[in-house]
Structures are given as structure tokens and as C-alpha cells.
XYZ file of C-alpha atoms in Angstrom:
117
model
C 19.585 130.607 -198.944
C 17.699 127.431 -199.857
C 14.319 129.187 -200.063
C 15.822 132.020 -202.117
C 17.477 129.534 -204.490
C 14.124 127.791 -205.044
C 12.683 131.055 -206.433
C 14.754 130.387 -209.554
C 13.449 126.875 -210.290
C 12.734 126.656 -214.003
C 15.022 129.540 -215.028
C 16.676 128.478 -218.265
C 20.250 127.235 -218.434
C 22.530 129.580 -220.378
C 26.255 128.839 -220.649
C 28.038 131.786 -219.013
C 24.739 133.066 -217.600
C 24.740 134.742 -214.197
C 21.324 136.466 -213.975
C 17.693 135.329 -213.661
C 17.505 135.694 -217.461
C 19.635 132.530 -217.607
C 22.157 130.778 -215.371
C 24.982 128.307 -215.698
C 25.870 126.294 -212.582
C 28.416 128.646 -211.038
C 26.531 131.751 -212.173
C 23.500 130.432 -210.299
C 25.308 129.668 -207.041
C 27.242 132.947 -207.218
C 24.003 134.913 -207.738
C 22.166 133.177 -204.866
C 24.961 133.606 -202.309
C 25.684 137.214 -203.337
C 22.207 138.172 -202.065
C 23.424 137.144 -198.589
C 26.755 138.967 -198.822
C 28.799 135.836 -199.604
C 31.267 136.303 -202.446
C 31.961 133.216 -204.549
C 34.223 132.593 -207.554
C 32.780 132.670 -211.063
C 34.019 129.291 -212.297
C 33.167 125.914 -210.753
C 36.802 124.778 -210.550
C 37.664 127.745 -208.284
C 35.094 126.558 -205.734
C 37.600 123.966 -204.495
C 39.184 126.724 -202.383
C 35.993 128.473 -201.230
C 34.987 128.228 -197.577
C 35.882 125.118 -195.614
C 35.883 121.444 -196.525
C 32.965 119.379 -195.195
C 32.536 115.603 -195.036
C 29.455 113.947 -196.523
C 28.377 112.927 -193.000
C 28.301 116.601 -191.953
C 26.452 117.894 -195.008
C 24.007 120.729 -194.226
C 21.559 122.733 -196.339
C 23.407 125.581 -198.044
C 26.633 123.626 -198.535
C 28.153 123.655 -202.014
C 28.444 120.341 -203.851
C 31.319 120.053 -206.321
C 31.022 117.505 -209.110
C 33.104 116.304 -211.987
C 31.619 116.061 -215.442
C 31.999 113.039 -217.720
C 34.221 111.160 -215.225
C 37.038 113.664 -215.703
C 37.755 113.931 -211.939
C 38.060 117.696 -212.346
C 35.475 120.022 -210.834
C 33.133 121.054 -213.616
C 29.777 121.489 -211.906
C 28.427 122.983 -208.678
C 25.103 122.791 -206.850
C 23.584 123.822 -203.516
C 22.541 121.131 -201.033
C 18.985 121.729 -199.788
C 18.558 118.800 -197.375
C 16.969 115.340 -197.512
C 19.375 114.037 -200.185
C 18.354 116.845 -202.586
C 20.240 119.678 -204.236
C 19.394 122.559 -206.544
C 21.495 123.429 -209.579
C 21.448 124.935 -213.047
C 21.449 121.790 -215.174
C 22.760 121.899 -218.730
C 21.154 118.525 -219.517
C 17.724 119.584 -218.200
C 18.161 123.089 -219.632
C 17.030 124.872 -216.473
C 17.394 125.227 -212.704
C 16.126 122.000 -211.113
C 16.149 120.003 -207.888
C 17.932 116.652 -208.133
C 18.488 113.706 -205.794
C 22.106 113.567 -204.661
C 22.294 109.786 -204.203
C 20.890 109.229 -207.720
C 22.873 111.952 -209.483
C 25.062 110.624 -212.288
C 28.186 112.697 -211.751
C 30.885 112.038 -209.131
C 30.815 114.191 -205.997
C 34.383 115.461 -205.656
C 33.956 117.780 -202.689
C 31.692 119.695 -200.360
C 32.429 123.256 -199.267
C 30.744 125.331 -196.559
C 30.770 129.076 -197.141
C 28.018 129.980 -194.651
C 29.502 131.161 -191.347
């Protein structure tokens, strides 16, 4: 999943986008996991009920990271953990799919979900 997700680095951010022509955060994660037969919701807020809850200490590559946006404490952004304190996501501020450092990321991590069996 991680290697497949990396194929889309640099794809432009498009609000509501769910194809390699342009992704938003949940469109990106949904597209990546669909390739592996894992069905995910379309909106970030619905990810709170996907898979099983995981603690930060048990974080593994392929886990979904759920963030708030603008300190709202409501899920508004999702990314895919890729290991070594890094995650990949469709970033509206960067305007494309990028890899970011989890410990330096500006938004609050509200939850982690594991959808890989």
C-alpha cells in the first residue's frame, strides 16, 4: 500500500478529487486502498468508524491518520502512515500529494485506524 501510494507523489490537490487527475485527502486514501480491495468512506469524518482503533505506540505503515483542521477537534483530514515518523497525504496547503513528518505536522492527530487485516 505504501509503495503504491508513493506513485502518486506530486499529483495535484483538487477539492472533491478522487482520481490521479487530482485528489483531496479522502479521495486519495480511498483510491489507494481500493486497489487492494479495501473499501473506505468518501469523507474524512466517516473514517472515525473505519477498521479498528490503534494507539500511537502501535502505529504501523498503512494505518490511517485522522487529523483535525484549524484546531476544530473534528476530523477534517486523513493521511496514510508510511513508517519512520512519516505519512503521505493529499495536502491542500502544498497543493499536491506529499510526504510529511508526523511529529512536525501542524494539525492535531485525533485518531489512528487500521483497515489492513
